[in-house]
Each structure stands twice: as structure tokens, then as C-alpha cells.
Backbone as CSV, one residue per row, in Angstrom:
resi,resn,N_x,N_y,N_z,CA_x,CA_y,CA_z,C_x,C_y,C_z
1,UNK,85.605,118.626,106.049,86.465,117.721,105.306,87.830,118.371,105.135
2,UNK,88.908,117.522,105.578,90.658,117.898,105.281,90.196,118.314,103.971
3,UNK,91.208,119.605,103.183,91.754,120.177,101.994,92.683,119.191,101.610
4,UNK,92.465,118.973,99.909,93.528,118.397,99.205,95.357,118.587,99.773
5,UNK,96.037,118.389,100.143,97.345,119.219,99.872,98.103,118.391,99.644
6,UNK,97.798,117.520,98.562,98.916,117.129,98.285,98.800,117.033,95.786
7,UNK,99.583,116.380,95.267,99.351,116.501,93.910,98.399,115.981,93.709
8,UNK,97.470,116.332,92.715,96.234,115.757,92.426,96.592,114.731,91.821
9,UNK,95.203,113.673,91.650,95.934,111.914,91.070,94.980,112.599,89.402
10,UNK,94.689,111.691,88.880,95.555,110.592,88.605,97.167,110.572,88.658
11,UNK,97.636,109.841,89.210,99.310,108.970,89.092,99.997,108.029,88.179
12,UNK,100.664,108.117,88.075,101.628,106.954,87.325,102.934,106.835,87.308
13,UNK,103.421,106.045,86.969,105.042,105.696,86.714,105.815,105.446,85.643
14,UNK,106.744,106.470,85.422,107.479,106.282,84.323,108.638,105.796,84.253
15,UNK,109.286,104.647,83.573,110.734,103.998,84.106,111.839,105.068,83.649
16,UNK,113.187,105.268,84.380,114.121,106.380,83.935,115.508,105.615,84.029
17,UNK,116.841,105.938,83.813,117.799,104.909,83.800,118.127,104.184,84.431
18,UNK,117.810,104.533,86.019,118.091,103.709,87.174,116.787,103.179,88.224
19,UNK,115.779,103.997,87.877,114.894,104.072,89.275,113.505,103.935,88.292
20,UNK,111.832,104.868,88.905,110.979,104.418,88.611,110.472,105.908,89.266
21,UNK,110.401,106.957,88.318,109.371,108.556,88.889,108.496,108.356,88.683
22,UNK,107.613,108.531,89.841,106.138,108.626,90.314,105.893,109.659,89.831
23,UNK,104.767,110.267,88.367,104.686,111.363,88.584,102.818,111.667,88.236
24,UNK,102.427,112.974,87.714,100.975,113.441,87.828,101.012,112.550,86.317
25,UNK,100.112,111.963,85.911,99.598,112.141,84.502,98.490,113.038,84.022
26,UNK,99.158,113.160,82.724,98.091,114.250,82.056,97.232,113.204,80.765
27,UNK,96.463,113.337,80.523,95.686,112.253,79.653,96.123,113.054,78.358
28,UNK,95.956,114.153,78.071,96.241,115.213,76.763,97.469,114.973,75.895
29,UNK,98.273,114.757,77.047,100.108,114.714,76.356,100.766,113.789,77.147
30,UNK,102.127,114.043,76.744,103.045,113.185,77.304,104.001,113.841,78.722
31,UNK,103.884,115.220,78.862,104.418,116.145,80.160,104.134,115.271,81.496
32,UNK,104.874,115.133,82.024,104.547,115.393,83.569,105.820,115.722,84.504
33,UNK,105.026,115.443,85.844,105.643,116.381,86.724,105.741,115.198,87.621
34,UNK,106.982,115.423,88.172,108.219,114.595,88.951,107.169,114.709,90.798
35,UNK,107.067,114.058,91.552,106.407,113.421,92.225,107.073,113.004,93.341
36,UNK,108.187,111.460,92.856,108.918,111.064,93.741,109.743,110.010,92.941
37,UNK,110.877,109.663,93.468,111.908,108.364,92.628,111.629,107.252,93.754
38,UNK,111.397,105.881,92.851,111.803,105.151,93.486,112.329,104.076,92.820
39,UNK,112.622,103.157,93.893,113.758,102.282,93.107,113.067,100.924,93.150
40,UNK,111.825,100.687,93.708,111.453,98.831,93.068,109.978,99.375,92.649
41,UNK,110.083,98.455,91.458,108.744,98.447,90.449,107.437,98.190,91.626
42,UNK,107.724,97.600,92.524,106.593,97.092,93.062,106.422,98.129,94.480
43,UNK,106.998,98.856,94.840,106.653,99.806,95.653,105.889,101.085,94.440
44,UNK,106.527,101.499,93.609,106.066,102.310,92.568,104.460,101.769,92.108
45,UNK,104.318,100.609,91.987,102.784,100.533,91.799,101.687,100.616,92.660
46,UNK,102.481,100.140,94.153,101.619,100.254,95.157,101.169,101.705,95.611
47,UNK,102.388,102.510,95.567,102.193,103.663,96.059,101.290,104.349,94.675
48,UNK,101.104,104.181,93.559,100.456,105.015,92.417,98.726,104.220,92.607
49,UNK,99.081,102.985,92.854,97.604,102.836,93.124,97.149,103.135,94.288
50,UNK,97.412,103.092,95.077,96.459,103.841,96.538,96.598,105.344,96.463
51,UNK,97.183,105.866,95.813,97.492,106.985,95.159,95.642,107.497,94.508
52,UNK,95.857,106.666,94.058,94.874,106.989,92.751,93.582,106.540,93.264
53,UNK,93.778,105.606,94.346,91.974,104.982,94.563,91.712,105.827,95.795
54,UNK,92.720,106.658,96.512,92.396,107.140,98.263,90.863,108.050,97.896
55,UNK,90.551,108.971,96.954,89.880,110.056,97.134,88.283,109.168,97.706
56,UNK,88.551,108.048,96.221,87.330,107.038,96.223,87.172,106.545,97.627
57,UNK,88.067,105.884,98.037,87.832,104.653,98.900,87.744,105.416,100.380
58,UNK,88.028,106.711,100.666,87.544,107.449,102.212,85.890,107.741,101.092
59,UNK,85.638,108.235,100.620,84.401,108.886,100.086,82.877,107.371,100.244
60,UNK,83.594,106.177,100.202,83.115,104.661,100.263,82.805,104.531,101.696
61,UNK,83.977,104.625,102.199,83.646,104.396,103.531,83.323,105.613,104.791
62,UNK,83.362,106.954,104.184,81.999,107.886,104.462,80.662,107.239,104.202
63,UNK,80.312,107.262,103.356,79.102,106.904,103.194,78.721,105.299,104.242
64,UNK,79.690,104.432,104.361,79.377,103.457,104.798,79.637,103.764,105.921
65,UNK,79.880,104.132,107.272,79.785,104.985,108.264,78.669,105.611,108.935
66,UNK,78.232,106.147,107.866,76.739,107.115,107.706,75.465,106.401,108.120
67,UNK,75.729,105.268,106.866,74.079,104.497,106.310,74.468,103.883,108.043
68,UNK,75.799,103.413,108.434,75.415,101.885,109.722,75.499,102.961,110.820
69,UNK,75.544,104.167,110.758,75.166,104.848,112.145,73.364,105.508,111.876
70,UNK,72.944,105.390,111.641,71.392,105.612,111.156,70.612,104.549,111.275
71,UNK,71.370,103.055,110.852,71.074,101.732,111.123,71.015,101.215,112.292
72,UNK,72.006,101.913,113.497,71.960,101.753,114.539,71.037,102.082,115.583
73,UNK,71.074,103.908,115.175,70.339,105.048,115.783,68.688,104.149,115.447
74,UNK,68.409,103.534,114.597,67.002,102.957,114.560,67.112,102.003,115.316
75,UNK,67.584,100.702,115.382,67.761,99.686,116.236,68.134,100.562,117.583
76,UNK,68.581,101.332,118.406,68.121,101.799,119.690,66.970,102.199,120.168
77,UNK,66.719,102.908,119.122,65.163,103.577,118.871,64.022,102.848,118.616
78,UNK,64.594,101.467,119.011,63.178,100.379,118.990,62.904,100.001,117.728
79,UNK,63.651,100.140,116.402,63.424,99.802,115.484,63.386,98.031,115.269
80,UNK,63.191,97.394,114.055,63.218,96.110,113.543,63.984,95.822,113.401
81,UNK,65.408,95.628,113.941,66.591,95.217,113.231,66.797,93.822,113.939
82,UNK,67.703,92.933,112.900,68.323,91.740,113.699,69.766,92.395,114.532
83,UNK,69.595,92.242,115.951,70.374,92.893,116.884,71.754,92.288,116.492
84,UNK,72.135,91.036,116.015,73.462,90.551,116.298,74.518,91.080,114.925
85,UNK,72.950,91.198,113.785,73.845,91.554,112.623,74.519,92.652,112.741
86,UNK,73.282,93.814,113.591,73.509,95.621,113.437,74.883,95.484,114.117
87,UNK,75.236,94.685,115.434,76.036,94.972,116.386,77.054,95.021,115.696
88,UNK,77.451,93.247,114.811,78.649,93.637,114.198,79.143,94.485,113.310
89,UNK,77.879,94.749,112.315,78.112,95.874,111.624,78.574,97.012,111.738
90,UNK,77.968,97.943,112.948,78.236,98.734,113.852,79.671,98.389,114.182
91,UNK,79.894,97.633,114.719,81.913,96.948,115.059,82.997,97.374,113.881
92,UNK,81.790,97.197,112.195,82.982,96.567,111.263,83.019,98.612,111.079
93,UNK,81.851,99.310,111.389,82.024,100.784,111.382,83.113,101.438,112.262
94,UNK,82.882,101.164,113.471,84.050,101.372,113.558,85.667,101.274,113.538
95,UNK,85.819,100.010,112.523,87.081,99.884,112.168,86.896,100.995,110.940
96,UNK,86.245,100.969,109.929,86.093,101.955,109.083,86.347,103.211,109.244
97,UNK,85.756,103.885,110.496,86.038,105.289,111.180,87.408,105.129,111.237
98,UNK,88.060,103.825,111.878,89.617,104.456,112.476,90.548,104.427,110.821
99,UNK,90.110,103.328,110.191,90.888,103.741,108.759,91.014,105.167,107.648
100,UNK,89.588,105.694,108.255,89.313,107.294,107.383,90.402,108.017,108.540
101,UNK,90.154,107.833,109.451,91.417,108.898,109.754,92.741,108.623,109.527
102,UNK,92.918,107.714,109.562,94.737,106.919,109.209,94.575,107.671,107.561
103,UNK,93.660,107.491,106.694,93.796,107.118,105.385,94.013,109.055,105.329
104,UNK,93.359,109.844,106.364,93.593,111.226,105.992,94.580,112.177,106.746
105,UNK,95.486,111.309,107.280,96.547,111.593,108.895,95.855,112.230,110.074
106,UNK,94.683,111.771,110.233,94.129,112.104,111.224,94.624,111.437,112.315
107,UNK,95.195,110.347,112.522,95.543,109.835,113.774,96.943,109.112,113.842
């Protein structure tokens, strides 16, 4: 598994006179640490929420990867499966595979 390298989340946004700093939140206090500026409210939320859900949502679709390659490996292996469901499933896996690497700059 890639190493963290970048600020740990949780994220958030604090408004400042002109723009909108992305920075770490601390739940304890009010400190944080400067991140990035930006200038529309609605890029600032997008980027703090995928921010904040990435660790989850590759860790989701690990696991979902996993279970439909095991699902497969049985349906070759002569298992019981309905062939048309596994296939697509298997299909929607590998769009999943190519998003874990986008989602970790793997590709």
C-alpha cells in the first residue's frame, strides 16, 4: 500500500478576507494549519470533501475488488454462479481497479 504523503484529513475551510484556506482541523481547538487558498466556495468544498472521504472510499473499493475477484475465481472453477451477473460485476471491478489507482496517482 502507497504511504500517506500528503496532510492528514480531517479538512476544512475557513473564510479569510478575500479567498477560502483549506486547512487541517483539529477537533481540540481552534489552530490550524494553512493547506491551500482558494478563491470559490464551491471548489473549497469539493476539494475538503474528497479530501476527507479518499482514505474511506479506496479502502471500499479494496475490499470490493477482493470479494468480486474470489467471486469470479469460483465461477471459473465451476462454481454456482449466475454467469451474466458475475461477468458484469467482474466489468464494474474493473472500473473500480482503474479508479484506486487514479484515486492514489497510480496512473
Amino acid at each position: 500500500m502507497t504511504q500517506t504523503q500528503h496532510t492528514p484529513a480531517p479538512w476544512t475551510n475557513k473564510a479569510s478576507a478575500s479567498s477560502l484556506v483549506i486547512t487541517r482541523s483539529y477537533p481540540d481547538n481552534d489552530d490550524y494549519s494553512p493547506i491551500a487558498t482558494v478563491f470559490y466556495s464551491q471548489d473549497a468544498e469539493f476539494i475538503v470533501r474528497a479530501c476527507n472521504i479518499f482514505d474511506e472510499l479506496v479502502s471500499a473499493l479494496d475490499t470490493l475488488t477482493k470479494q468480486v475477484n474470489e467471486m469470479n475465481n469460483i465461477q471459473h472453477a465451476g462454481g454456482q454462479l449466475i454467469p451474466e451477473e458475475w461477468s458484469e460485476l467482474y466489468r464494474y471491478c474493473n472500473i473500480a481497479r482503474e479508479a484506486i489507482r487514479k484515486a492514489r496517482g497510480e496512473a
